[in-house]
N, CA and C of each residue as an Amber inpcrd file, in Angstrom:
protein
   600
 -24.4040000 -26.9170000  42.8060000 -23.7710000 -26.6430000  41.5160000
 -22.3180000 -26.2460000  41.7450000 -21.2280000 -26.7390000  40.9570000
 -20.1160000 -26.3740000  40.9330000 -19.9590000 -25.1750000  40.6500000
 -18.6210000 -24.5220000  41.5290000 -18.4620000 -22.8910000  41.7890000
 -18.2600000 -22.5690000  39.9060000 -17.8080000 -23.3380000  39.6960000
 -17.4690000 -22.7530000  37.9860000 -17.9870000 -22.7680000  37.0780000
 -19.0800000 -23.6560000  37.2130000 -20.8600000 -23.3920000  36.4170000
 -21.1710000 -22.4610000  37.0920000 -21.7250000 -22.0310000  38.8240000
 -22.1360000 -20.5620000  38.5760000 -21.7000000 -19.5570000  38.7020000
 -20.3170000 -19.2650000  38.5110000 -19.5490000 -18.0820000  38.2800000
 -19.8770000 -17.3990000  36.6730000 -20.2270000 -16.3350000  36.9420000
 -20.9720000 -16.0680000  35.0280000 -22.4440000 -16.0810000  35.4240000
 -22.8280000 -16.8500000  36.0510000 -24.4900000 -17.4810000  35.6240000
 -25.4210000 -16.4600000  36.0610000 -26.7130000 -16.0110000  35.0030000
 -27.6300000 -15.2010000  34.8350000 -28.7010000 -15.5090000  36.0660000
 -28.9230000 -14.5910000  36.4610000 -30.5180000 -15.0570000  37.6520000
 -31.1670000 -13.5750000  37.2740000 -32.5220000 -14.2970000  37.6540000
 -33.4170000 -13.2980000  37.8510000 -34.2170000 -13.5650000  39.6290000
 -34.3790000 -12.4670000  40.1570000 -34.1830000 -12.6240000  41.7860000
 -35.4210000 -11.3710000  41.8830000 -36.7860000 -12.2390000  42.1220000
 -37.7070000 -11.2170000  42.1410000 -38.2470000 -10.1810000  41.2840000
 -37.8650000 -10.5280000  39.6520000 -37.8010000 -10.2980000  38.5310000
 -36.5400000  -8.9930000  38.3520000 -35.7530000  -9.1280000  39.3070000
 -34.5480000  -8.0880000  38.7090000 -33.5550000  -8.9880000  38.3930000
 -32.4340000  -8.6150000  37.0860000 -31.6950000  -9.0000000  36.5410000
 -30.1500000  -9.1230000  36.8400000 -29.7680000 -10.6570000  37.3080000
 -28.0840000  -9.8820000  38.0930000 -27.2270000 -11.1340000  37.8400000
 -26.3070000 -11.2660000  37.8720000 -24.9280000 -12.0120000  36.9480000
 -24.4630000 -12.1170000  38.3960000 -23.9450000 -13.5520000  38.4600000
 -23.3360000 -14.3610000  39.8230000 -21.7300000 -13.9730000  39.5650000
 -21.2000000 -13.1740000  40.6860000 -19.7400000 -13.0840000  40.3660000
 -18.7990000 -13.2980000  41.6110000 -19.1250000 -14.2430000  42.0550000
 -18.6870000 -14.6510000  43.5720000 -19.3770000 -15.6540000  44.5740000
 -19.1640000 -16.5890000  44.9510000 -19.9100000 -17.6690000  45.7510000
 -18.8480000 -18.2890000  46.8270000 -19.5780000 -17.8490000  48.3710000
 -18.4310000 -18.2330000  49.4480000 -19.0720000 -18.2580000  50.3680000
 -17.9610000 -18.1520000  51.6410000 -18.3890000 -17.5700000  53.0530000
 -18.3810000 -16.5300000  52.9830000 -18.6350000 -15.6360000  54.2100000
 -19.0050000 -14.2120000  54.1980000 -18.5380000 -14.2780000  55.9010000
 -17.4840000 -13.6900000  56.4370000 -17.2490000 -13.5340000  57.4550000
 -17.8370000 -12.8040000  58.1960000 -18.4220000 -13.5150000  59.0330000
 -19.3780000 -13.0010000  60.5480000 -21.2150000 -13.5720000  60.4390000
 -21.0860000 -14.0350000  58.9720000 -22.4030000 -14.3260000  58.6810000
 -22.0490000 -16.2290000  58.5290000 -23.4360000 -17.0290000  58.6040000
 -23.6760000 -18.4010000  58.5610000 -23.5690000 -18.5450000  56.9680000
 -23.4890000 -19.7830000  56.4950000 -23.2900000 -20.6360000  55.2850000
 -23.2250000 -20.1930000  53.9370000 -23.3300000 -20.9350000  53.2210000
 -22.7630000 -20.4000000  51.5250000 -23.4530000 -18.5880000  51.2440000
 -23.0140000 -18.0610000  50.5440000 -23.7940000 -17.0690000  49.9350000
 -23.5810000 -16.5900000  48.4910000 -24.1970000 -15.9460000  47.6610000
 -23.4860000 -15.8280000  46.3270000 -23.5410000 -13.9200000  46.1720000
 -22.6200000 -13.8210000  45.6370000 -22.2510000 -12.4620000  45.1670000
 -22.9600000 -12.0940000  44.1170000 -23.9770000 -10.9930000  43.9460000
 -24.6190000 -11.0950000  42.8110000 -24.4800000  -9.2900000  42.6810000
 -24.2620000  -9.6040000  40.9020000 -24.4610000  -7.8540000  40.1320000
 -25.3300000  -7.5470000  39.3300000 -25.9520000  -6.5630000  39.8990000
 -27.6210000  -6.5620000  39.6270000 -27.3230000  -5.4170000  37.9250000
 -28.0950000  -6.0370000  36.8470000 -28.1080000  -5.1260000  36.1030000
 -28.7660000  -3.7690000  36.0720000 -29.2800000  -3.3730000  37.1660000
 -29.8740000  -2.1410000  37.5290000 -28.9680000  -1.5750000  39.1060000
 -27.8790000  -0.8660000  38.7140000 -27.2600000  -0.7990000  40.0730000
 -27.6670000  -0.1160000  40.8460000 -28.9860000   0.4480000  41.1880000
 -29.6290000   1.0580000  42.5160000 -29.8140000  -0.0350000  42.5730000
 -30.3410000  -1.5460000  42.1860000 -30.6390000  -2.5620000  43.1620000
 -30.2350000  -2.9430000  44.2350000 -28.8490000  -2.5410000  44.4210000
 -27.9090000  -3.7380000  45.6840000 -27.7740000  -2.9380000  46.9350000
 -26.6740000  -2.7510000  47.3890000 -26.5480000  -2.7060000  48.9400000
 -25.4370000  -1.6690000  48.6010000 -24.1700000  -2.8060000  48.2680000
 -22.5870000  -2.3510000  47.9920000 -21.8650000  -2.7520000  46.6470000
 -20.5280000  -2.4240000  46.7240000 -19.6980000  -2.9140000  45.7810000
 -18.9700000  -3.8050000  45.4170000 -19.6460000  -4.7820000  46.5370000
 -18.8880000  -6.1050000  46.2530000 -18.0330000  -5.9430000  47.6680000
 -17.8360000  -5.0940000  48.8200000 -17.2000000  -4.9490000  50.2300000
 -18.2860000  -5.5430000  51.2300000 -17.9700000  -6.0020000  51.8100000
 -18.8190000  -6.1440000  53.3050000 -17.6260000  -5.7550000  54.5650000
 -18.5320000  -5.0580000  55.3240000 -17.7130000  -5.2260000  56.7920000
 -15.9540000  -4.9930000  56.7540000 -15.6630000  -4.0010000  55.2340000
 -14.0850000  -3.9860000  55.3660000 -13.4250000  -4.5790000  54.5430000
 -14.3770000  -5.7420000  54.0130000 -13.7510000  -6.9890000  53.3160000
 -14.0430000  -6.7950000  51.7440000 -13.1360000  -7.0310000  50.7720000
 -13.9540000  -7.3910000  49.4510000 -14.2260000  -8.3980000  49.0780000
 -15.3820000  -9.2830000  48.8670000 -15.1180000 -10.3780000  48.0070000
 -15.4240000 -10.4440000  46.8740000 -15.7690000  -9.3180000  46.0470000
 -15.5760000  -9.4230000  44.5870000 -15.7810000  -8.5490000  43.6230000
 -15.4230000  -8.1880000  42.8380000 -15.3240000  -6.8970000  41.7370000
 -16.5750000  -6.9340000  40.9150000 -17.1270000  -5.4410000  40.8140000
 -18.1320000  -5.1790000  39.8340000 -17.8710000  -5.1080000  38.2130000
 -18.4020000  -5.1350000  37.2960000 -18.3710000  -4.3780000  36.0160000
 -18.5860000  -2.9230000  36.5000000 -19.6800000  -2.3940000  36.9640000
 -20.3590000  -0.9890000  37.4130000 -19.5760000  -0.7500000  38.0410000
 -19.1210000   0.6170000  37.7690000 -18.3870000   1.7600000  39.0090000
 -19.2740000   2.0290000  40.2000000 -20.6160000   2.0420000  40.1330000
 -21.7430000   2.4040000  41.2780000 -21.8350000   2.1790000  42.4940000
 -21.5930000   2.4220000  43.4570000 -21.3050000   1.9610000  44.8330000
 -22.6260000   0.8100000  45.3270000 -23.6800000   0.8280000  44.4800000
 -24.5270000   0.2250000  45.2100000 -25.1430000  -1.0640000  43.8580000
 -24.1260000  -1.4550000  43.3560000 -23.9770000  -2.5410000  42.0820000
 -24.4650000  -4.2830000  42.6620000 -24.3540000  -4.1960000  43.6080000
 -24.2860000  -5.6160000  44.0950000 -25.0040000  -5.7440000  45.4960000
 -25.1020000  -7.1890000  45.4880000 -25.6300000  -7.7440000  46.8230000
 -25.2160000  -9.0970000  47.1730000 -25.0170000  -9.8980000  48.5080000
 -25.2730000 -11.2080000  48.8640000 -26.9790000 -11.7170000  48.5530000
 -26.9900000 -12.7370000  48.1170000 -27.9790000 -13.7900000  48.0860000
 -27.7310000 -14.9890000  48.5790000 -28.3910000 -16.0170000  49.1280000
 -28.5460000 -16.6440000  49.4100000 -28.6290000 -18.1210000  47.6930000
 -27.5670000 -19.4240000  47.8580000 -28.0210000 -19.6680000  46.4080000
 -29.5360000 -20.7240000  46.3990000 -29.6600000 -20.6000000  47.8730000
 -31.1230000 -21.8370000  47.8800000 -32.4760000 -20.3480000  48.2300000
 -32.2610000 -19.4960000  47.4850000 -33.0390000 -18.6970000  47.7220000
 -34.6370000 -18.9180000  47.1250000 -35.9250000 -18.8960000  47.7360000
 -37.2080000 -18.7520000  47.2290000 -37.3510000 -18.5460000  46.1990000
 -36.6420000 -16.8820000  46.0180000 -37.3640000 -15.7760000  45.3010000
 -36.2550000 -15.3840000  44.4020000 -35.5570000 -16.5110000  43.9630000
 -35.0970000 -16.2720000  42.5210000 -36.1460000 -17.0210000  41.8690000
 -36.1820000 -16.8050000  40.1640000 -37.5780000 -16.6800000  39.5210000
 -36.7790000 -18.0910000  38.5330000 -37.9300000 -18.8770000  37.9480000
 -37.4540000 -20.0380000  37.2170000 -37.3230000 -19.2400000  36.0950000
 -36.2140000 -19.8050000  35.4160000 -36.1740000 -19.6190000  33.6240000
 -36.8290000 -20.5290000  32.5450000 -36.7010000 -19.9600000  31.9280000
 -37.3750000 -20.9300000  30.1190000 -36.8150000 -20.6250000  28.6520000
 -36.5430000 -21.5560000  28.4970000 -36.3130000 -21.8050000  27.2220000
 -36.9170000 -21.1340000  26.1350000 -36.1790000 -20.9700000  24.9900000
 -36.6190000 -19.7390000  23.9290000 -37.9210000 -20.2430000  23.5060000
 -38.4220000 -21.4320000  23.2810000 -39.6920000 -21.8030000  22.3300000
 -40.5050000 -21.6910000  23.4690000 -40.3720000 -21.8840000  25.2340000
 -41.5870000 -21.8180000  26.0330000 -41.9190000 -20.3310000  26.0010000
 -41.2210000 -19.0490000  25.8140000 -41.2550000 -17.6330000  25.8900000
 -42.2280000 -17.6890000  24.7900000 -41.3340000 -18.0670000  23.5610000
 -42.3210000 -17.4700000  22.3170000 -43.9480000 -18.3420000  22.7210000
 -43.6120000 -19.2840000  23.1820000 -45.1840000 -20.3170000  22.9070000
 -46.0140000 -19.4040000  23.6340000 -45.8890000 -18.6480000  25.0830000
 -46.0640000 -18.2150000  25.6630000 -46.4880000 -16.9280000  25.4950000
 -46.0740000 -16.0760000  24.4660000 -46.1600000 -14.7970000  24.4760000
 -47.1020000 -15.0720000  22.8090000 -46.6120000 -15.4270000  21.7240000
 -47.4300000 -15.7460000  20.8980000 -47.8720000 -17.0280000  20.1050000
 -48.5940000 -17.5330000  21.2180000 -49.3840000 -18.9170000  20.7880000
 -49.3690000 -19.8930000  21.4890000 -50.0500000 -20.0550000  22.6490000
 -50.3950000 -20.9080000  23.0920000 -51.5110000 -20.9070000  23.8560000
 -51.8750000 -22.2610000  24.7490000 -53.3150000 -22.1490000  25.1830000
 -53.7690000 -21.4390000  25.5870000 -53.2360000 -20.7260000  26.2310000
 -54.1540000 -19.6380000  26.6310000 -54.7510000 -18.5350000  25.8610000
 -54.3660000 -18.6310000  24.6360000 -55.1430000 -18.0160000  23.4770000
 -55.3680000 -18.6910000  22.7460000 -55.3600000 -19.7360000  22.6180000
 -56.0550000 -20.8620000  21.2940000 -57.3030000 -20.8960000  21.1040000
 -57.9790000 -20.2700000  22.0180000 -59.4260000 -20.2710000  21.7720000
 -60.2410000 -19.1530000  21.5650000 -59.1020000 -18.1360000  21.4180000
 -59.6970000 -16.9220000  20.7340000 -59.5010000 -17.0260000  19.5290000
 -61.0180000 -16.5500000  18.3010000 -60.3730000 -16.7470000  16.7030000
 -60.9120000 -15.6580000  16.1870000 -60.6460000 -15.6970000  15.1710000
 -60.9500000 -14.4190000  14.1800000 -61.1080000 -13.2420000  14.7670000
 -60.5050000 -12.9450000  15.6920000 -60.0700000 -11.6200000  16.3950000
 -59.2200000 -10.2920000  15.3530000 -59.5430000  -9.0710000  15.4090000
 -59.1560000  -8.2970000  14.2430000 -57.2560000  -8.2230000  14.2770000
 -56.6770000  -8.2170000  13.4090000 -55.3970000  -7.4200000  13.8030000
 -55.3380000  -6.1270000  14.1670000 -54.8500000  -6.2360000  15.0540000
 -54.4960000  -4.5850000  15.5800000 -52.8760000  -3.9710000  15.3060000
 -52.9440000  -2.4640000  15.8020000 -51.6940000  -1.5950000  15.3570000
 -50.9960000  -1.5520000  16.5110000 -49.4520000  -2.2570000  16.5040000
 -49.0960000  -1.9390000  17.5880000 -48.0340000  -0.6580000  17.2880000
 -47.1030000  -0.1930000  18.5710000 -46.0410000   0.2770000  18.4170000
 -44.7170000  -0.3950000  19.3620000 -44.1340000  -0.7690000  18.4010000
 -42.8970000  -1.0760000  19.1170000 -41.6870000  -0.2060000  18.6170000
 -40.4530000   0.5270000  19.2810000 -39.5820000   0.9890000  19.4170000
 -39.8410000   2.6170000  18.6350000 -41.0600000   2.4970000  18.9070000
 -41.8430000   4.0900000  18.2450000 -42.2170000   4.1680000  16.5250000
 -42.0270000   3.0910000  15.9590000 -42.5190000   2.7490000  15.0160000
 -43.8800000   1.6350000  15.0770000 -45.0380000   1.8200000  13.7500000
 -46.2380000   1.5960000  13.9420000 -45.8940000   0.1200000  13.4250000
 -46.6130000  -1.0680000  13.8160000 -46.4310000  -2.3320000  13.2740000
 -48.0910000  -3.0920000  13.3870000 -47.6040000  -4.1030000  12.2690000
 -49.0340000  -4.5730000  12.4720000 -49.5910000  -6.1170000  13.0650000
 -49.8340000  -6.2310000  13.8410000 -50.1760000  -7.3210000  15.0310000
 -50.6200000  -8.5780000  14.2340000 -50.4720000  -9.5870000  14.2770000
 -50.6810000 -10.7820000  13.8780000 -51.8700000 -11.5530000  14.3070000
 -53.0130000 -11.6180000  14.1490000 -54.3700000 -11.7570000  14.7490000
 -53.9890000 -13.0680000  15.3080000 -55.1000000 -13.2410000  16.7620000
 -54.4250000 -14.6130000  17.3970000 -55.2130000 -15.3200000  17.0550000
 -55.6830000 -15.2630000  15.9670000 -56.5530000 -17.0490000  15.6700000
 -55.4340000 -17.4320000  15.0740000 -54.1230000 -16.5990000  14.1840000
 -53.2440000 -16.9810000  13.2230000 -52.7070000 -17.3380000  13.9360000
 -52.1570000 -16.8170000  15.2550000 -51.0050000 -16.8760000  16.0380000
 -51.2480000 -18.1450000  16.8830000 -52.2960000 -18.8020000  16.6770000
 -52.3590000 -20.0090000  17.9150000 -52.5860000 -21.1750000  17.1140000
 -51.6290000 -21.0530000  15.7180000 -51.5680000 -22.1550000  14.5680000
 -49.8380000 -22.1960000  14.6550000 -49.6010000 -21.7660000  15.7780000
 -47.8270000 -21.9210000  16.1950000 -46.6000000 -21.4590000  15.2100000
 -45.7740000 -22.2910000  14.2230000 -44.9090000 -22.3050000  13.8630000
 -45.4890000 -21.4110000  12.4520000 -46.8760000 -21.8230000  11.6780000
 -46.8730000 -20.9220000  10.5240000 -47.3180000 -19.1140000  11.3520000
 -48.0810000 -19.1450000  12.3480000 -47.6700000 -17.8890000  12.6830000
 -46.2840000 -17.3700000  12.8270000 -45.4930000 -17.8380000  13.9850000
 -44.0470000 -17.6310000  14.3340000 -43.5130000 -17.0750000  12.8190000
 -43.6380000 -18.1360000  11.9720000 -43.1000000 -17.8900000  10.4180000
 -43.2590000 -16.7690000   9.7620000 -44.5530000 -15.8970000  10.2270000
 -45.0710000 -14.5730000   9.5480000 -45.0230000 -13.6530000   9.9780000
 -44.4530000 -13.7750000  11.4090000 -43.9490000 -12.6110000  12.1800000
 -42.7490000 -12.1760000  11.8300000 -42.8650000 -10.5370000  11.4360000
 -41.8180000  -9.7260000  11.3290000 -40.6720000  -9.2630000  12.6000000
 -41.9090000  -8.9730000  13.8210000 -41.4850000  -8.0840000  14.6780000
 -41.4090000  -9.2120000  15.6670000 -40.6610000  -9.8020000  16.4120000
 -40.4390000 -10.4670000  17.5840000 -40.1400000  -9.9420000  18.9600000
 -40.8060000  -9.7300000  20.2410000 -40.3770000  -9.1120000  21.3050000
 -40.8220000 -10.2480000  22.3750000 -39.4810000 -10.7760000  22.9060000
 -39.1620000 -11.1810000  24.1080000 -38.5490000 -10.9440000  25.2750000
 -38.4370000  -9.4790000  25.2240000 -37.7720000  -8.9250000  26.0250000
 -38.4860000  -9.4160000  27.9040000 -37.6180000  -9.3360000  28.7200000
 -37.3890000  -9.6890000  29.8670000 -38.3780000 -11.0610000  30.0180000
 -38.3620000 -11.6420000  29.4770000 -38.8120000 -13.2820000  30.1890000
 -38.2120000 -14.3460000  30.5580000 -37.3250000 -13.6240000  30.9260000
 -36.2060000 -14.8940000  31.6280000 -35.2620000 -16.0950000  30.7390000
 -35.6560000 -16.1000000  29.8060000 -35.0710000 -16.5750000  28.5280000
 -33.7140000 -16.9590000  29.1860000 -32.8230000 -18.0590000  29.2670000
 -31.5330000 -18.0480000  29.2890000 -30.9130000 -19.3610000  28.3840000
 -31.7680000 -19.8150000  27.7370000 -30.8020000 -20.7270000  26.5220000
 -31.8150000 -20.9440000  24.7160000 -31.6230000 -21.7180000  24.3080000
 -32.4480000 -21.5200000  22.7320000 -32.7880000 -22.8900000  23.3730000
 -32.5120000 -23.9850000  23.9320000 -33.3540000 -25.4640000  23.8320000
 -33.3470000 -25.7370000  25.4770000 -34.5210000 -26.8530000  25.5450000
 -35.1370000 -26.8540000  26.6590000 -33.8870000 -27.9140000  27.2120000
 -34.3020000 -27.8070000  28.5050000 -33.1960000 -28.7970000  29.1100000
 -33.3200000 -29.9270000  29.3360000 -32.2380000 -30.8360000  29.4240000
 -32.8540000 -32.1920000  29.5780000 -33.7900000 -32.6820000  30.5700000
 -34.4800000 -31.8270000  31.3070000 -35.3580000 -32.6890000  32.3310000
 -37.0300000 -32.6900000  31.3090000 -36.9290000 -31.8290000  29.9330000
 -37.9230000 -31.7100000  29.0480000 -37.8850000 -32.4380000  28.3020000
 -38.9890000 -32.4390000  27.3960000 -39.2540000 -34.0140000  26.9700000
 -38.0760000 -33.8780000  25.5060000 -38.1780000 -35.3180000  24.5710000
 -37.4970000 -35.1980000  23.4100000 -38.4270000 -34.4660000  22.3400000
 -39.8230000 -34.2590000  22.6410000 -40.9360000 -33.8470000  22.0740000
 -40.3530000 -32.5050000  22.2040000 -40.2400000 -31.9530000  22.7440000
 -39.8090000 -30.1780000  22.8870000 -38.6370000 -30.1870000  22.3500000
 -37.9790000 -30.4010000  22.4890000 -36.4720000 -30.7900000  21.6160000
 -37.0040000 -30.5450000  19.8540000 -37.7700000 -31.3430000  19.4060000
 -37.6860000 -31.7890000  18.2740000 -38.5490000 -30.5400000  18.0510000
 -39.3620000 -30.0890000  18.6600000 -40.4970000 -29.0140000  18.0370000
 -39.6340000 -27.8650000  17.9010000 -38.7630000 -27.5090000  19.2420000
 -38.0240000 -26.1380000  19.1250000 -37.2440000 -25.9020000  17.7420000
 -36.4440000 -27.3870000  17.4280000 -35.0570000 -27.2350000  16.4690000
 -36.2160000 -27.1560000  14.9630000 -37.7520000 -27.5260000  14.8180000
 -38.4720000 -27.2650000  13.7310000 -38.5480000 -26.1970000  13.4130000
 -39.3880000 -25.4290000  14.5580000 -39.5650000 -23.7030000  14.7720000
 -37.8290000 -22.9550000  14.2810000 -37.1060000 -23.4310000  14.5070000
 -35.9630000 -22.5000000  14.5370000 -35.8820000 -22.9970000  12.5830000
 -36.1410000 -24.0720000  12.2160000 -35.3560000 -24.8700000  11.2060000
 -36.3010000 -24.0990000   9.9080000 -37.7070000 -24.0310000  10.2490000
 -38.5960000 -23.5290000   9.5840000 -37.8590000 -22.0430000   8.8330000
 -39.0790000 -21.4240000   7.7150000 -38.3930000 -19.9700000   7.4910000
 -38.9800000 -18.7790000   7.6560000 -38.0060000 -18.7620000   8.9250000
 -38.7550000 -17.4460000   9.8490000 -38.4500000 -16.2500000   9.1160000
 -38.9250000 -15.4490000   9.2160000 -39.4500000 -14.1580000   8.4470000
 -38.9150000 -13.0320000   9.4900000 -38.2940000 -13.5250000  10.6380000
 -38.7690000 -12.3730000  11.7070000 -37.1120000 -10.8030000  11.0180000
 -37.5340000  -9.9480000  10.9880000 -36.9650000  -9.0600000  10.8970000
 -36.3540000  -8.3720000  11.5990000 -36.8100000  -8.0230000  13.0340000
 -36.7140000  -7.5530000  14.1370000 -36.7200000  -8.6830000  16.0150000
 -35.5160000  -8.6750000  16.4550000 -35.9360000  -9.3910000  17.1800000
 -35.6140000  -8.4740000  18.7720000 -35.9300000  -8.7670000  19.6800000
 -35.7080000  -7.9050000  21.0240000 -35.5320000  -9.4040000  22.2590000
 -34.5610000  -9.1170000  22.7520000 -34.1880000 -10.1580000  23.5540000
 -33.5820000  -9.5410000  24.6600000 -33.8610000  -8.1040000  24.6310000
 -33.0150000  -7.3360000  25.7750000 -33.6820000  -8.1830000  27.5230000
 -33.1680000  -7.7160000  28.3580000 -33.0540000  -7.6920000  29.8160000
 -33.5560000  -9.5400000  29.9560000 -32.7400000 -10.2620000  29.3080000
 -33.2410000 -11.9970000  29.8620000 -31.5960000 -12.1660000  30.3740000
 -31.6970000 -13.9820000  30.3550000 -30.5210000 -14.1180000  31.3300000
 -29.0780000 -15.5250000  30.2460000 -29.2550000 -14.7860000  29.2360000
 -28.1170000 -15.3340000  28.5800000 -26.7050000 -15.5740000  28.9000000
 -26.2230000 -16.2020000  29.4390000 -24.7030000 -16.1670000  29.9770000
 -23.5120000 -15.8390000  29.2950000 -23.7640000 -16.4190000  27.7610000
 -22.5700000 -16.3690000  26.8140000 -23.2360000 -15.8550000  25.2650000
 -22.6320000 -16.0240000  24.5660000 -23.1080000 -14.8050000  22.9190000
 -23.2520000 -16.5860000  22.5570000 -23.0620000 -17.5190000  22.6430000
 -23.1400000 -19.1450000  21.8450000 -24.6080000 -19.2880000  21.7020000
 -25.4500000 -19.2440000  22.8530000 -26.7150000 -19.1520000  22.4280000
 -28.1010000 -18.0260000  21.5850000 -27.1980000 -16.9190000  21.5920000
 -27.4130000 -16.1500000  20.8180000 -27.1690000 -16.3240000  19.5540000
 -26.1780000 -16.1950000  19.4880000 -25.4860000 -16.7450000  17.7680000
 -26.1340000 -17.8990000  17.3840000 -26.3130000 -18.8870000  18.2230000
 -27.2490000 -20.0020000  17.6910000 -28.7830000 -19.9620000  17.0260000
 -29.2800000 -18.8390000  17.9770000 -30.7130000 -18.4140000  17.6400000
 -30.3230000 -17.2940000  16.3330000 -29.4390000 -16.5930000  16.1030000
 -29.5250000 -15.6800000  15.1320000 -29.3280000 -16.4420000  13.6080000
 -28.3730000 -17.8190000  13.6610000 -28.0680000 -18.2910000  12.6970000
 -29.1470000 -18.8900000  11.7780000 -30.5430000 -19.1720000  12.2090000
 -31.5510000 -19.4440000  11.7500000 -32.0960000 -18.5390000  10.9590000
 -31.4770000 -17.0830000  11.5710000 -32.7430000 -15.6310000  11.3200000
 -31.9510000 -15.1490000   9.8750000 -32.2750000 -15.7960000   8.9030000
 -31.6100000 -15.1890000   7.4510000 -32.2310000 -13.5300000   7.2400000
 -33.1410000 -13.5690000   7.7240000 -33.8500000 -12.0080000   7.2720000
 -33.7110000 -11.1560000   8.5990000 -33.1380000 -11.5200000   9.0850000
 -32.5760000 -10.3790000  10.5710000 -32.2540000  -9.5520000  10.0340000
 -32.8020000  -7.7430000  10.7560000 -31.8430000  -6.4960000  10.2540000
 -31.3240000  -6.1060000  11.3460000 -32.8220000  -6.6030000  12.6290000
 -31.8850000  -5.6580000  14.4410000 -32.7360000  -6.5280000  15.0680000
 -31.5060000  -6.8950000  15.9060000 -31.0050000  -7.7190000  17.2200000
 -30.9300000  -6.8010000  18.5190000 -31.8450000  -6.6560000  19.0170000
 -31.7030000  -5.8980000  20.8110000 -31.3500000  -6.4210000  21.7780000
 -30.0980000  -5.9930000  22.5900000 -29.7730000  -6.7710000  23.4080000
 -29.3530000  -6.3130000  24.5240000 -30.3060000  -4.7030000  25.2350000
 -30.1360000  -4.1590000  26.0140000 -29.8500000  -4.8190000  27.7670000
């Protein structure tokens, strides 16, 4: 990948959260490496110094904000697209075959809410539609549409789900790997009944 696509770019690396802000050599060490700033700064090592040297500036004042990675690394984690999260979290096969299950009380952000039974929820888009409370927080999320190696079938289902009239009131999108506010704003422009947007 060109240095200027991943300069900016979101990873998740063993499910911790860290923003690429540097990709080079590393003097005294072998081949490419990438500079990464972990959104939890006890994660890393240093501050972006090795061995004397800087190669690149934090956001965080924290001495221990950052780390080298490797960019052909294992154990960075794949991402997904906003409709595989939601399909994933409410409605898909793997609950389609539970039905008439009771609604239950949840709590999210310390307020009481009321759960969407998953026989409803594994009827996809008219569930999605009746959900108030949306939480996608940390699933790796880093764009609203699937990428082109996905079919035109996912394409067309996502831009329905978004096109449909979602109800959701509340949405939580904190700790995923969004690069820029464009795909955000894209997903919010759908949400006519939005009051709060989390984006810890």
């Amino acid at each position: 990948m060109a240095e200027e696509q991943l300069l900016g770019k979101r990873l998740s690396y063993d499910g911790s959260l860290c923003t690429v802000r540097w990709r080079g050599e590393i003097e005294g060490l072998k081949g490419q490496w990438l500079g990464v700033e972990w959104d939890d700064p006890s994660r890393g090592k240093h501050d972006g110094t090795y061995a004397g040297n800087r190669y690149f500036d934090c956001w965080s004042k924290e001495p221990t904000a950052a780390s080298f990675i490797r960019p052909d690394s294992k154990r960075i984690d794949i991402t997904q697209p906003l409709l595989s999260a939601l399909r994933g979290k409410y409605g898909s096969e793997n609950i389609s075959n539970v039905a008439n299950e009771r609604s239950s009380a949840i709590v999210i952000s310390g307020k009481e809410v009321d759960e969407v039974g998953f026989d409803a929820i594994s009827r996809k888009q008219s569930a999605w539609s009746a959900l108030t409370v949306v939480s996608l927080n940390g699933l790796r999320i880093k764009n609203c549409y699937d990428n082109p190696l996905h079919t035109q079938q996912d394409y067309r289902e996502q831009h329905q789900v978004l096109s449909s009239e979602l109800k959701w009131q509340e949405l939580d999108l904190s700790q995923n790997l969004f690069a820029d506010w464009d795909e955000i704003t894209h997903i919010c422009k759908y949400l006519k009944h939005l009051k709060v947007l989390k984006l810890k």
